[in-house]
Every structure is written in structure tokens, then in C-alpha cells.
Amino acid sequence: MNNRRDWRGGFGLAQIMAVLLVVLPTIAFIVTLLIDYWAVMRIDNNLKLMTSLATAKMNNITDLSSSPSDSSLQTLLSSYCPKDTAVTLSGSRVGDGTAKDIIIVNASYTYNGVYLKDKTMNATMVTYSYHEQNATINLVCN
């Protein structure tokens, strides 16, 4: 008896079931995890960019004793928040203390994705003030 082996020889129901039950769900899980991780890294990069922009703006203001809110800055920073969120810009002047002539900008966002649930991300930038004043500015994407 002469059995011929061609390209389908040995590829049977067990291999097809292994591909359907193990390989395809694993690939789907890895792809969705990578998409979720990429979204978190993109938001983290935007938070760092927001702190940099806010620090540059706050350094150019000569008097931070009044409210540091600026509508053009708030509009610009809101464009870096994720979809359907806006930035809340709150500032508080820190009195003369141990951290003299320092501006601190904090940005935060709580990410609620597929696999990374309730992940709070923060970015902080600390810089010396050009105009010898202290301030703490908090940016929150809601």
C-alpha cells in the first residue's frame, strides 16, 4: 500500500482545534493589551507635554499672586487631554518657605481602559522662577 504525503498530510483536526482554541485568543489578548498600553503611553506623553507648556507660561507671568488661570492656556492644554475630557487648571501660591523661587506644575489623569482599570497617571515638573516667586499649579483632566 502506497500512502502519498502531500502538503495536507499530518495537519488534522487536532491542529485546527489548537489554533482556534489557543493561538487565536492569545493573539487577540496580546493585541488588545498592546493597544491599551499604547493609549496609556500616549496619555503619559501628553501629560508631560502639558506640564512643560504650563511651566513655560507660568514662568512668563510676572505676578502669580492672582489666579494663574488663562483661557488660551486652558484651551491649549484641553486639546492634549483625552477625548471627552477637559483640563481643570487650579493654582495656589505657596508662601516663602524652604522651596524658594520654585514653580511646581502637576498634571494628572485617571485612565480606565480594558485591562488597566483606574490607572492614575501623574506628571510633575519643577522649575526655578524667572521672577522670584513660588507657585504650585495643578492640572487635572476630567
N, CA, C and O atoms as a GROMACS GRO file, in nm:
protein
  568
    1MET      N    1   0.083  -0.116   0.000
    1MET     CA    2   0.000   0.000   0.000
    1MET      C    3   0.088   0.123   0.000
    1MET      O    4   0.181   0.134   0.081
    2ASN      N    5   0.061   0.212  -0.087
    2ASN     CA    6   0.144   0.330  -0.105
    2ASN      C    7   0.066   0.454  -0.060
    2ASN      O    8  -0.027   0.498  -0.128
    3ASN      N    9   0.103   0.508   0.056
    3ASN     CA   10   0.040   0.633   0.103
    3ASN      C   11   0.123   0.752   0.058
    3ASN      O   12   0.243   0.760   0.084
    4ARG      N   13   0.057   0.844  -0.008
    4ARG     CA   14   0.127   0.964  -0.054
    4ARG      C   15   0.114   1.074   0.050
    4ARG      O   16   0.006   1.096   0.105
    5ARG      N   17   0.223   1.142   0.077
    5ARG     CA   18   0.221   1.255   0.170
    5ARG      C   19   0.232   1.383   0.088
    5ARG      O   20   0.332   1.406   0.020
    6ASP      N   21   0.130   1.462   0.096
    6ASP     CA   22   0.135   1.591   0.027
    6ASP      C   23   0.131   1.702   0.133
    6ASP      O   24   0.157   1.676   0.251
    7TRP      N   25   0.099   1.823   0.094
    7TRP     CA   26   0.106   1.938   0.186
    7TRP      C   27   0.004   1.930   0.298
    7TRP      O   28   0.021   1.996   0.400
    8ARG      N   29  -0.102   1.851   0.284
    8ARG     CA   30  -0.203   1.838   0.389
    8ARG      C   31  -0.177   1.719   0.480
    8ARG      O   32  -0.252   1.698   0.575
    9GLY      N   33  -0.077   1.645   0.453
    9GLY     CA   34  -0.050   1.526   0.533
    9GLY      C   35  -0.009   1.563   0.675
    9GLY      O   36   0.085   1.639   0.694
   10GLY      N   37  -0.078   1.510   0.772
   10GLY     CA   38  -0.044   1.535   0.911
   10GLY      C   39  -0.110   1.656   0.972
   10GLY      O   40  -0.094   1.679   1.092
   11PHE      N   41  -0.181   1.734   0.898
   11PHE     CA   42  -0.248   1.852   0.951
   11PHE      C   43  -0.396   1.819   0.965
   11PHE      O   44  -0.472   1.827   0.869
   12GLY      N   45  -0.433   1.781   1.087
   12GLY     CA   46  -0.567   1.730   1.107
   12GLY      C   47  -0.649   1.814   1.201
   12GLY      O   48  -0.620   1.931   1.225
   13LEU      N   49  -0.752   1.751   1.254
   13LEU     CA   50  -0.847   1.820   1.339
   13LEU      C   51  -0.783   1.870   1.468
   13LEU      O   52  -0.823   1.975   1.518
   14ALA      N   53  -0.687   1.799   1.524
   14ALA     CA   54  -0.622   1.841   1.649
   14ALA      C   55  -0.546   1.972   1.631
   14ALA      O   56  -0.550   2.059   1.719
   15GLN      N   57  -0.478   1.988   1.521
   15GLN     CA   58  -0.405   2.112   1.496
   15GLN      C   59  -0.499   2.229   1.469
   15GLN      O   60  -0.473   2.342   1.512
   16ILE      N   61  -0.607   2.202   1.399
   16ILE     CA   62  -0.705   2.308   1.372
   16ILE      C   63  -0.770   2.354   1.501
   16ILE      O   64  -0.788   2.474   1.522
   17MET      N   65  -0.805   2.262   1.588
   17MET     CA   66  -0.865   2.298   1.717
   17MET      C   67  -0.765   2.373   1.805
   17MET      O   68  -0.804   2.466   1.876
   18ALA      N   69  -0.638   2.335   1.802
   18ALA     CA   70  -0.536   2.406   1.881
   18ALA      C   71  -0.523   2.550   1.834
   18ALA      O   72  -0.508   2.641   1.916
   19VAL      N   73  -0.528   2.570   1.705
   19VAL     CA   74  -0.520   2.706   1.652
   19VAL      C   75  -0.643   2.786   1.692
   19VAL      O   76  -0.630   2.902   1.733
   20LEU      N   77  -0.760   2.728   1.683
   20LEU     CA   78  -0.883   2.800   1.715
   20LEU      C   79  -0.898   2.827   1.865
   20LEU      O   80  -0.948   2.932   1.904
   21LEU      N   81  -0.856   2.732   1.949
   21LEU     CA   82  -0.879   2.745   2.093
   21LEU      C   83  -0.764   2.811   2.169
   21LEU      O   84  -0.787   2.866   2.277
   22VAL      N   85  -0.642   2.806   2.118
   22VAL     CA   86  -0.528   2.857   2.192
   22VAL      C   87  -0.461   2.976   2.123
   22VAL      O   88  -0.443   3.081   2.184
   23VAL      N   89  -0.426   2.960   1.999
   23VAL     CA   90  -0.345   3.060   1.931
   23VAL      C   91  -0.424   3.188   1.902
   23VAL      O   92  -0.376   3.297   1.933
   24LEU      N   93  -0.541   3.177   1.846
   24LEU     CA   94  -0.617   3.297   1.811
   24LEU      C   95  -0.661   3.379   1.932
   24LEU      O   96  -0.647   3.502   1.928
   25PRO      N   97  -0.712   3.320   2.041
   25PRO     CA   98  -0.742   3.402   2.159
   25PRO      C   99  -0.619   3.465   2.222
   25PRO      O  100  -0.626   3.577   2.273
   26THR      N  101  -0.506   3.395   2.218
   26THR     CA  102  -0.383   3.453   2.272
   26THR      C  103  -0.339   3.573   2.190
   26THR      O  104  -0.298   3.674   2.248
   27ILE      N  105  -0.347   3.565   2.061
   27ILE     CA  106  -0.311   3.677   1.975
   27ILE      C  107  -0.408   3.794   1.998
   27ILE      O  108  -0.364   3.909   2.003
   28ALA      N  109  -0.536   3.766   2.012
   28ALA     CA  110  -0.634   3.872   2.038
   28ALA      C  111  -0.606   3.940   2.172
   28ALA      O  112  -0.615   4.062   2.181
   29PHE      N  113  -0.572   3.863   2.275
   29PHE     CA  114  -0.540   3.920   2.405
   29PHE      C  115  -0.416   4.009   2.397
   29PHE      O  116  -0.416   4.120   2.450
   30ILE      N  117  -0.312   3.962   2.331
   30ILE     CA  118  -0.188   4.039   2.319
   30ILE      C  119  -0.211   4.168   2.242
   30ILE      O  120  -0.158   4.272   2.280
   31VAL      N  121  -0.289   4.164   2.136
   31VAL     CA  122  -0.315   4.284   2.056
   31VAL      C  123  -0.394   4.387   2.137
   31VAL      O  124  -0.361   4.505   2.135
   32THR      N  125  -0.498   4.344   2.209
   32THR     CA  126  -0.575   4.440   2.288
   32THR      C  127  -0.492   4.494   2.404
   32THR      O  128  -0.509   4.610   2.441
   33LEU      N  129  -0.406   4.414   2.462
   33LEU     CA  130  -0.318   4.462   2.569
   33LEU      C  131  -0.220   4.566   2.516
   33LEU      O  132  -0.194   4.667   2.582
   34LEU      N  133  -0.165   4.543   2.398
   34LEU     CA  134  -0.074   4.639   2.337
   34LEU      C  135  -0.144   4.770   2.302
   34LEU      O  136  -0.087   4.877   2.319
   35ILE      N  137  -0.267   4.762   2.255
   35ILE     CA  138  -0.343   4.883   2.223
   35ILE      C  139  -0.371   4.962   2.351
   35ILE      O  140  -0.360   5.085   2.351
   36ASP      N  141  -0.406   4.893   2.459
   36ASP     CA  142  -0.431   4.959   2.587
   36ASP      C  143  -0.302   5.022   2.641
   36ASP      O  144  -0.305   5.135   2.690
   37TYR      N  145  -0.192   4.952   2.632
   37TYR     CA  146  -0.064   5.004   2.679
   37TYR      C  147  -0.021   5.125   2.596
   37TYR      O  148   0.032   5.222   2.650
   38TRP      N  149  -0.043   5.120   2.466
   38TRP     CA  150  -0.008   5.231   2.378
   38TRP      C  151  -0.090   5.355   2.413
   38TRP      O  152  -0.038   5.466   2.411
   39ALA      N  153  -0.218   5.337   2.445
   39ALA     CA  154  -0.302   5.450   2.485
   39ALA      C  155  -0.251   5.513   2.615
   39ALA      O  156  -0.250   5.635   2.628
   40VAL      N  157  -0.208   5.431   2.709
   40VAL     CA  158  -0.155   5.483   2.836
   40VAL      C  159  -0.026   5.560   2.811
   40VAL      O  160  -0.007   5.668   2.867
   41MET      N  161   0.062   5.509   2.728
   41MET     CA  162   0.188   5.578   2.700
   41MET      C  163   0.164   5.710   2.626
   41MET      O  164   0.236   5.807   2.648
   42ARG      N  165   0.063   5.713   2.539
   42ARG     CA  166   0.031   5.836   2.467
   42ARG      C  167  -0.022   5.942   2.564
   42ARG      O  168   0.013   6.060   2.554
   43ILE      N  169  -0.107   5.901   2.657
   43ILE     CA  170  -0.161   5.994   2.756
   43ILE      C  171  -0.049   6.043   2.848
   43ILE      O  172  -0.046   6.160   2.884
   44ASP      N  173   0.042   5.954   2.886
   44ASP     CA  174   0.154   5.993   2.970
   44ASP      C  175   0.242   6.096   2.900
   44ASP      O  176   0.288   6.192   2.962
   45ASN      N  177   0.265   6.077   2.772
   45ASN     CA  178   0.343   6.174   2.695
   45ASN      C  179   0.270   6.308   2.689
   45ASN      O  180   0.334   6.413   2.700
   46ASN      N  181   0.138   6.306   2.672
   46ASN     CA  182   0.062   6.431   2.669
   46ASN      C  183   0.065   6.502   2.803
   46ASN      O  184   0.069   6.625   2.807
   47LEU      N  185   0.062   6.428   2.914
   47LEU     CA  186   0.071   6.490   3.046
   47LEU      C  187   0.205   6.561   3.064
   47LEU      O  188   0.210   6.671   3.119
   48LYS      N  189   0.312   6.499   3.018
   48LYS     CA  190   0.443   6.562   3.027
   48LYS      C  191   0.450   6.688   2.940
   48LYS      O  192   0.512   6.787   2.979
   49LEU      N  193   0.389   6.682   2.824
   49LEU     CA  194   0.385   6.800   2.737
   49LEU      C  195   0.302   6.911   2.801
   49LEU      O  196   0.339   7.029   2.791
   50MET      N  197   0.191   6.875   2.866
   50MET     CA  198   0.108   6.975   2.934
   50MET      C  199   0.185   7.045   3.046
   50MET      O  200   0.177   7.167   3.060
   51THR      N  201   0.260   6.968   3.125
   51THR     CA  202   0.338   7.031   3.233
   51THR      C  203   0.445   7.123   3.178
   51THR      O  204   0.472   7.228   3.236
   52SER      N  205   0.506   7.085   3.067
   52SER     CA  206   0.608   7.169   3.007
   52SER      C  207   0.548   7.300   2.954
   52SER      O  208   0.605   7.407   2.975
   53LEU      N  209   0.434   7.291   2.887
   53LEU     CA  210   0.368   7.412   2.836
   53LEU      C  211   0.322   7.504   2.949
   53LEU      O  212   0.339   7.625   2.942
   54ALA      N  213   0.264   7.445   3.053
   54ALA     CA  214   0.216   7.526   3.165
   54ALA      C  215   0.332   7.590   3.240
   54ALA      O  216   0.321   7.704   3.286
   55THR      N  217   0.443   7.519   3.254
   55THR     CA  218   0.559   7.576   3.322
   55THR      C  219   0.615   7.695   3.245
   55THR      O  220   0.650   7.797   3.304
   56ALA      N  221   0.623   7.681   3.113
   56ALA     CA  222   0.672   7.792   3.032
   56ALA      C  223   0.580   7.913   3.043
   56ALA      O  224   0.627   8.027   3.052
   57LYS      N  225   0.449   7.889   3.044
   57LYS     CA  226   0.354   8.000   3.056
   57LYS      C  227   0.362   8.065   3.194
   57LYS      O  228   0.362   8.188   3.205
   58MET      N  229   0.369   7.983   3.299
   58MET     CA  230   0.372   8.038   3.435
   58MET      C  231   0.503   8.111   3.464
   58MET      O  232   0.505   8.204   3.544
   59ASN      N  233   0.611   8.069   3.400
   59ASN     CA  234   0.737   8.139   3.419
   59ASN      C  235   0.736   8.278   3.358
   59ASN      O  236   0.811   8.366   3.402
   60ASN      N  237   0.653   8.300   3.258
   60ASN     CA  238   0.647   8.430   3.192
   60ASN      C  239   0.551   8.527   3.258
   60ASN      O  240   0.550   8.645   3.224
   61ILE      N  241   0.470   8.479   3.350
   61ILE     CA  242   0.378   8.568   3.422
   61ILE      C  243   0.458   8.636   3.533
   61ILE      O  244   0.524   8.570   3.613
   62THR      N  245   0.449   8.770   3.538
   62THR     CA  246   0.530   8.843   3.636
   62THR      C  247   0.472   8.839   3.776
   62THR      O  248   0.546   8.858   3.873
   63ASP      N  249   0.341   8.816   3.790
   63ASP     CA  250   0.280   8.812   3.924
   63ASP      C  251   0.184   8.695   3.932
   63ASP      O  252   0.075   8.699   3.875
   64LEU      N  253   0.224   8.591   4.004
   64LEU     CA  254   0.141   8.472   4.019
   64LEU      C  255   0.053   8.479   4.143
   64LEU      O  256  -0.015   8.381   4.176
   65SER      N  257   0.053   8.593   4.212
   65SER     CA  258  -0.030   8.601   4.332
   65SER      C  259  -0.178   8.600   4.297
   65SER      O  260  -0.260   8.556   4.378
   66SER      N  261  -0.213   8.647   4.178
   66SER     CA  262  -0.351   8.635   4.132
   66SER      C  263  -0.370   8.495   4.075
   66SER      O  264  -0.274   8.417   4.067
   67SER      N  265  -0.490   8.463   4.034
   67SER     CA  266  -0.518   8.329   3.982
   67SER      C  267  -0.439   8.306   3.853
   67SER      O  268  -0.443   8.390   3.764
   68PRO      N  269  -0.368   8.194   3.842
   68PRO     CA  270  -0.288   8.170   3.722
   68PRO      C  271  -0.369   8.117   3.604
   68PRO      O  272  -0.311   8.076   3.504
   69SER      N  273  -0.502   8.118   3.615
   69SER     CA  274  -0.581   8.062   3.504
   69SER      C  275  -0.578   8.157   3.385
   69SER      O  276  -0.587   8.279   3.399
   70ASP      N  277  -0.566   8.099   3.271
   70ASP     CA  278  -0.559   8.173   3.145
   70ASP      C  279  -0.644   8.095   3.045
   70ASP      O  280  -0.624   7.975   3.027
   71SER      N  281  -0.739   8.162   2.980
   71SER     CA  282  -0.831   8.089   2.892
   71SER      C  283  -0.760   8.031   2.771
   71SER      O  284  -0.793   7.920   2.729
   72SER      N  285  -0.664   8.102   2.715
   72SER     CA  286  -0.593   8.048   2.599
   72SER      C  287  -0.507   7.928   2.639
   72SER      O  288  -0.497   7.830   2.565
   73LEU      N  289  -0.445   7.936   2.757
   73LEU     CA  290  -0.366   7.823   2.806
   73LEU      C  291  -0.456   7.705   2.837
   73LEU      O  292  -0.420   7.591   2.808
   74GLN      N  293  -0.571   7.731   2.895
   74GLN     CA  294  -0.663   7.623   2.929
   74GLN      C  295  -0.716   7.555   2.803
   74GLN      O  296  -0.732   7.433   2.801
   75THR      N  297  -0.743   7.633   2.700
   75THR     CA  298  -0.788   7.575   2.573
   75THR      C  299  -0.678   7.490   2.510
   75THR      O  300  -0.704   7.381   2.459
   76LEU      N  301  -0.556   7.539   2.514
   76LEU     CA  302  -0.444   7.464   2.458
   76LEU      C  303  -0.420   7.334   2.534
   76LEU      O  304  -0.400   7.228   2.474
   77LEU      N  305  -0.423   7.342   2.666
   77LEU     CA  306  -0.400   7.222   2.747
   77LEU      C  307  -0.514   7.122   2.735
   77LEU      O  308  -0.492   7.002   2.742
   78SER      N  309  -0.637   7.172   2.716
   78SER     CA  310  -0.751   7.081   2.699
   78SER      C  311  -0.739   7.000   2.571
   78SER      O  312  -0.793   6.890   2.562
   79SER      N  313  -0.670   7.054   2.472
   79SER     CA  314  -0.654   6.980   2.347
   79SER      C  315  -0.563   6.858   2.365
   79SER      O  316  -0.566   6.766   2.284
   80TYR      N  317  -0.482   6.857   2.471
   80TYR     CA  318  -0.394   6.744   2.498
   80TYR      C  319  -0.457   6.641   2.592
   80TYR      O  320  -0.400   6.534   2.612
   81CYS      N  321  -0.572   6.672   2.648
   81CYS     CA  322  -0.642   6.574   2.731
   81CYS      C  323  -0.707   6.470   2.640
   81CYS      O  324  -0.731   6.498   2.523
   82PRO      N  325  -0.736   6.352   2.692
   82PRO     CA  326  -0.805   6.251   2.611
   82PRO      C  327  -0.943   6.300   2.568
   82PRO      O  328  -0.994   6.400   2.618
   83LYS      N  329  -1.003   6.228   2.475
   83LYS     CA  330  -1.135   6.266   2.420
   83LYS      C  331  -1.238   6.279   2.531
   83LYS      O  332  -1.235   6.207   2.630
   84ASP      N  333  -1.328   6.372   2.512
   84ASP     CA  334  -1.442   6.397   2.602
   84ASP      C  335  -1.398   6.438   2.742
   84ASP      O  336  -1.473   6.417   2.838
   85THR      N  337  -1.281   6.494   2.756
   85THR     CA  338  -1.236   6.547   2.884
   85THR      C  339  -1.182   6.687   2.863
   85THR      O  340  -1.141   6.723   2.753
   86ALA      N  341  -1.182   6.765   2.967
   86ALA     CA  342  -1.126   6.899   2.964
   86ALA      C  343  -1.033   6.914   3.083
   86ALA      O  344  -1.042   6.840   3.181
   87VAL      N  345  -0.944   7.010   3.073
   87VAL     CA  346  -0.848   7.030   3.180
   87VAL      C  347  -0.904   7.130   3.281
   87VAL      O  348  -0.965   7.231   3.244
   88THR      N  349  -0.882   7.101   3.406
   88THR     CA  350  -0.916   7.194   3.513
   88THR      C  351  -0.785   7.252   3.563
   88THR      O  352  -0.699   7.179   3.613
   89LEU      N  353  -0.770   7.381   3.550
   89LEU     CA  354  -0.646   7.448   3.588
   89LEU      C  355  -0.668   7.517   3.721
   89LEU      O  356  -0.745   7.613   3.731
   90SER      N  357  -0.599   7.469   3.823
   90SER     CA  358  -0.610   7.533   3.953
   90SER      C  359  -0.471   7.569   4.001
   90SER      O  360  -0.376   7.492   3.981
   91GLY      N  361  -0.459   7.681   4.062
   91GLY     CA  362  -0.328   7.724   4.107
   91GLY      C  363  -0.334   7.776   4.249
   91GLY      O  364  -0.436   7.830   4.294
   92SER      N  365  -0.227   7.758   4.317
   92SER     CA  366  -0.219   7.812   4.452
   92SER      C  367  -0.080   7.868   4.472
   92SER      O  368   0.020   7.806   4.435
   93ARG      N  369  -0.075   7.982   4.530
   93ARG     CA  370   0.054   8.045   4.556
   93ARG      C  371   0.108   7.991   4.688
   93ARG      O  372   0.039   7.991   4.790
   94VAL      N  373   0.231   7.945   4.684
   94VAL     CA  374   0.297   7.892   4.802
   94VAL      C  375   0.377   8.005   4.864
   94VAL      O  376   0.449   8.076   4.794
   95GLY      N  377   0.364   8.022   4.993
   95GLY     CA  378   0.437   8.128   5.060
   95GLY      C  379   0.586   8.101   5.061
   95GLY      O  380   0.631   7.992   5.026
   96ASP      N  381   0.661   8.200   5.102
   96ASP     CA  382   0.806   8.183   5.109
   96ASP      C  383   0.838   8.078   5.213
   96ASP      O  384   0.804   8.091   5.330
   97GLY      N  385   0.904   7.975   5.169
   97GLY     CA  386   0.938   7.866   5.259
   97GLY      C  387   1.069   7.806   5.219
   97GLY      O  388   1.159   7.876   5.172
   98THR      N  389   1.081   7.676   5.236
   98THR     CA  390   1.206   7.610   5.201
   98THR      C  391   1.226   7.603   5.051
   98THR      O  392   1.340   7.607   5.003
   99ALA      N  393   1.118   7.593   4.977
   99ALA     CA  394   1.128   7.588   4.831
   99ALA      C  395   1.110   7.730   4.776
   99ALA      O  396   1.002   7.767   4.732
  100LYS      N  397   1.217   7.806   4.779
  100LYS     CA  398   1.209   7.946   4.738
  100LYS      C  399   1.229   7.958   4.588
  100LYS      O  400   1.316   7.893   4.530
  101ASP      N  401   1.147   8.041   4.526
  101ASP     CA  402   1.156   8.073   4.384
  101ASP      C  403   1.139   7.949   4.295
  101ASP      O  404   1.210   7.933   4.196
  102ILE      N  405   1.046   7.863   4.332
  102ILE     CA  406   1.023   7.741   4.255
  102ILE      C  407   0.877   7.734   4.212
  102ILE      O  408   0.787   7.763   4.291
  103ILE      N  409   0.856   7.697   4.087
  103ILE     CA  410   0.721   7.674   4.034
  103ILE      C  411   0.707   7.524   4.012
  103ILE      O  412   0.789   7.461   3.944
  104ILE      N  413   0.602   7.468   4.068
  104ILE     CA  414   0.575   7.325   4.055
  104ILE      C  415   0.445   7.308   3.978
  104ILE      O  416   0.343   7.365   4.016
  105VAL      N  417   0.449   7.231   3.872
  105VAL     CA  418   0.329   7.203   3.793
  105VAL      C  419   0.303   7.053   3.797
  105VAL      O  420   0.389   6.972   3.761
  106ASN      N  421   0.183   7.016   3.842
  106ASN     CA  422   0.141   6.876   3.849
  106ASN      C  423   0.027   6.855   3.750
  106ASN      O  424  -0.065   6.937   3.743
  107ALA      N  425   0.032   6.747   3.674
  107ALA     CA  426  -0.076   6.710   3.583
  107ALA      C  427  -0.116   6.566   3.616
  107ALA      O  428  -0.030   6.482   3.641
  108SER      N  429  -0.247   6.539   3.614
  108SER     CA  430  -0.292   6.404   3.646
  108SER      C  431  -0.415   6.368   3.563
  108SER      O  432  -0.491   6.454   3.517
  109TYR      N  433  -0.432   6.238   3.544
  109TYR     CA  434  -0.546   6.183   3.471
  109TYR      C  435  -0.567   6.040   3.517
  109TYR      O  436  -0.470   5.966   3.536
  110THR      N  437  -0.691   6.001   3.536
  110THR     CA  438  -0.723   5.864   3.574
  110THR      C  439  -0.773   5.790   3.450
  110THR      O  440  -0.877   5.824   3.394
  111TYR      N  441  -0.697   5.690   3.409
  111TYR     CA  442  -0.727   5.613   3.288
  111TYR      C  443  -0.807   5.490   3.326
  111TYR      O  444  -0.774   5.420   3.421
  112ASN      N  445  -0.912   5.465   3.252
  112ASN     CA  446  -0.996   5.348   3.275
  112ASN      C  447  -1.008   5.273   3.144
  112ASN      O  448  -1.101   5.296   3.066
  113GLY      N  449  -0.915   5.182   3.120
  113GLY     CA  450  -0.912   5.110   2.994
  113GLY      C  451  -0.966   4.969   3.007
  113GLY      O  452  -1.038   4.937   3.101
  114VAL      N  453  -0.931   4.886   2.910
  114VAL     CA  454  -0.979   4.748   2.907
  114VAL      C  455  -0.910   4.665   3.014
  114VAL      O  456  -0.976   4.597   3.093
  115TYR      N  457  -0.778   4.669   3.017
  115TYR     CA  458  -0.702   4.589   3.113
  115TYR      C  459  -0.645   4.673   3.227
  115TYR      O  460  -0.627   4.623   3.338
  116LEU      N  461  -0.616   4.798   3.201
  116LEU     CA  462  -0.558   4.886   3.302
  116LEU      C  463  -0.668   4.972   3.362
  116LEU      O  464  -0.687   5.087   3.320
  117LYS      N  465  -0.739   4.919   3.457
  117LYS     CA  466  -0.852   4.988   3.520
  117LYS      C  467  -0.804   5.086   3.625
  117LYS      O  468  -0.715   5.056   3.704
  118ASP      N  469  -0.864   5.204   3.626
  118ASP     CA  470  -0.840   5.307   3.727
  118ASP      C  471  -0.690   5.333   3.749
  118ASP      O  472  -0.642   5.336   3.862
  119LYS      N  473  -0.620   5.351   3.641
  119LYS     CA  474  -0.476   5.380   3.647
  119LYS      C  475  -0.459   5.532   3.653
  119LYS      O  476  -0.487   5.602   3.556
  120THR      N  477  -0.413   5.583   3.769
  120THR     CA  478  -0.391   5.726   3.784
  120THR      C  479  -0.249   5.759   3.740
  120THR      O  480  -0.152   5.705   3.792
  121MET      N  481  -0.240   5.848   3.644
  121MET     CA  482  -0.111   5.886   3.589
  121MET      C  483  -0.081   6.030   3.628
  121MET      O  484  -0.170   6.115   3.626
  122ASN      N  485   0.043   6.056   3.664
  122ASN     CA  486   0.085   6.188   3.708
  122ASN      C  487   0.212   6.229   3.634
  122ASN      O  488   0.294   6.146   3.598
  123ALA      N  489   0.224   6.359   3.613
  123ALA     CA  490   0.348   6.417   3.561
  123ALA      C  491   0.374   6.544   3.642
  123ALA      O  492   0.283   6.624   3.665
  124THR      N  493   0.497   6.561   3.683
  124THR     CA  494   0.534   6.677   3.764
  124THR      C  495   0.658   6.742   3.703
  124THR      O  496   0.752   6.675   3.663
  125MET      N  497   0.655   6.875   3.699
  125MET     CA  498   0.771   6.949   3.653
  125MET      C  499   0.802   7.057   3.756
  125MET      O  500   0.714   7.132   3.798
  126VAL      N  501   0.925   7.064   3.795
  126VAL     CA  502   0.972   7.162   3.893
  126VAL      C  503   1.074   7.250   3.823
  126VAL      O  504   1.167   7.200   3.760
  127THR      N  505   1.056   7.382   3.835
  127THR     CA  506   1.148   7.475   3.770
  127THR      C  507   1.169   7.598   3.859
  127THR      O  508   1.086   7.631   3.943
  128TYR      N  509   1.280   7.662   3.840
  128TYR     CA  510   1.306   7.787   3.910
  128TYR      C  511   1.230   7.899   3.841
  128TYR      O  512   1.218   7.902   3.719
  129SER      N  513   1.180   7.991   3.920
  129SER     CA  514   1.102   8.102   3.867
  129SER      C  515   1.194   8.212   3.814
  129SER      O  516   1.296   8.243   3.875
  130TYR      N  517   1.157   8.269   3.701
  130TYR     CA  518   1.232   8.382   3.645
  130TYR      C  519   1.208   8.509   3.726
  130TYR      O  520   1.294   8.598   3.730
  131HIS      N  521   1.092   8.518   3.791
  131HIS     CA  522   1.051   8.641   3.859
  131HIS      C  523   1.051   8.624   4.011
  131HIS      O  524   0.983   8.699   4.081
  132GLU      N  525   1.125   8.528   4.062
  132GLU     CA  526   1.141   8.506   4.205
  132GLU      C  527   1.008   8.495   4.280
  132GLU      O  528   0.981   8.572   4.371
  133GLN      N  529   0.928   8.400   4.240
  133GLN     CA  530   0.800   8.375   4.307
  133GLN      C  531   0.776   8.224   4.314
  133GLN      O  532   0.828   8.147   4.234
  134ASN      N  533   0.696   8.186   4.411
  134ASN     CA  534   0.665   8.045   4.432
  134ASN      C  535   0.520   8.018   4.389
  134ASN      O  536   0.432   8.102   4.409
  135ALA      N  537   0.497   7.903   4.331
  135ALA     CA  538   0.362   7.867   4.292
  135ALA      C  539   0.353   7.716   4.273
  135ALA      O  540   0.450   7.649   4.238
  136THR      N  541   0.234   7.666   4.297
  136THR     CA  542   0.202   7.528   4.267
  136THR      C  543   0.079   7.528   4.179
  136THR      O  544  -0.024   7.584   4.217
  137ILE      N  545   0.088   7.467   4.063
  137ILE     CA  546  -0.024   7.463   3.969
  137ILE      C  547  -0.062   7.318   3.947
  137ILE      O  548   0.024   7.235   3.917
  138ASN      N  549  -0.189   7.288   3.961
  138ASN     CA  550  -0.239   7.152   3.941
  138ASN      C  551  -0.326   7.150   3.816
  138ASN      O  552  -0.418   7.230   3.802
  139LEU      N  553  -0.296   7.057   3.726
  139LEU     CA  554  -0.375   7.036   3.605
  139LEU      C  555  -0.440   6.898   3.616
  139LEU      O  556  -0.371   6.798   3.637
  140VAL      N  557  -0.571   6.892   3.600
  140VAL     CA  558  -0.642   6.766   3.609
  140VAL      C  559  -0.731   6.752   3.487
  140VAL      O  560  -0.813   6.839   3.460
  141CYS      N  561  -0.715   6.644   3.413
  141CYS     CA  562  -0.804   6.616   3.300
  141CYS      C  563  -0.925   6.540   3.354
  141CYS      O  564  -0.913   6.429   3.405
  142ASN      N  565  -1.042   6.601   3.342
  142ASN     CA  566  -1.168   6.539   3.388
  142ASN      C  567  -1.254   6.503   3.270
  142ASN      O  568  -1.363   6.450   3.288
   0.00000   0.00000   0.00000
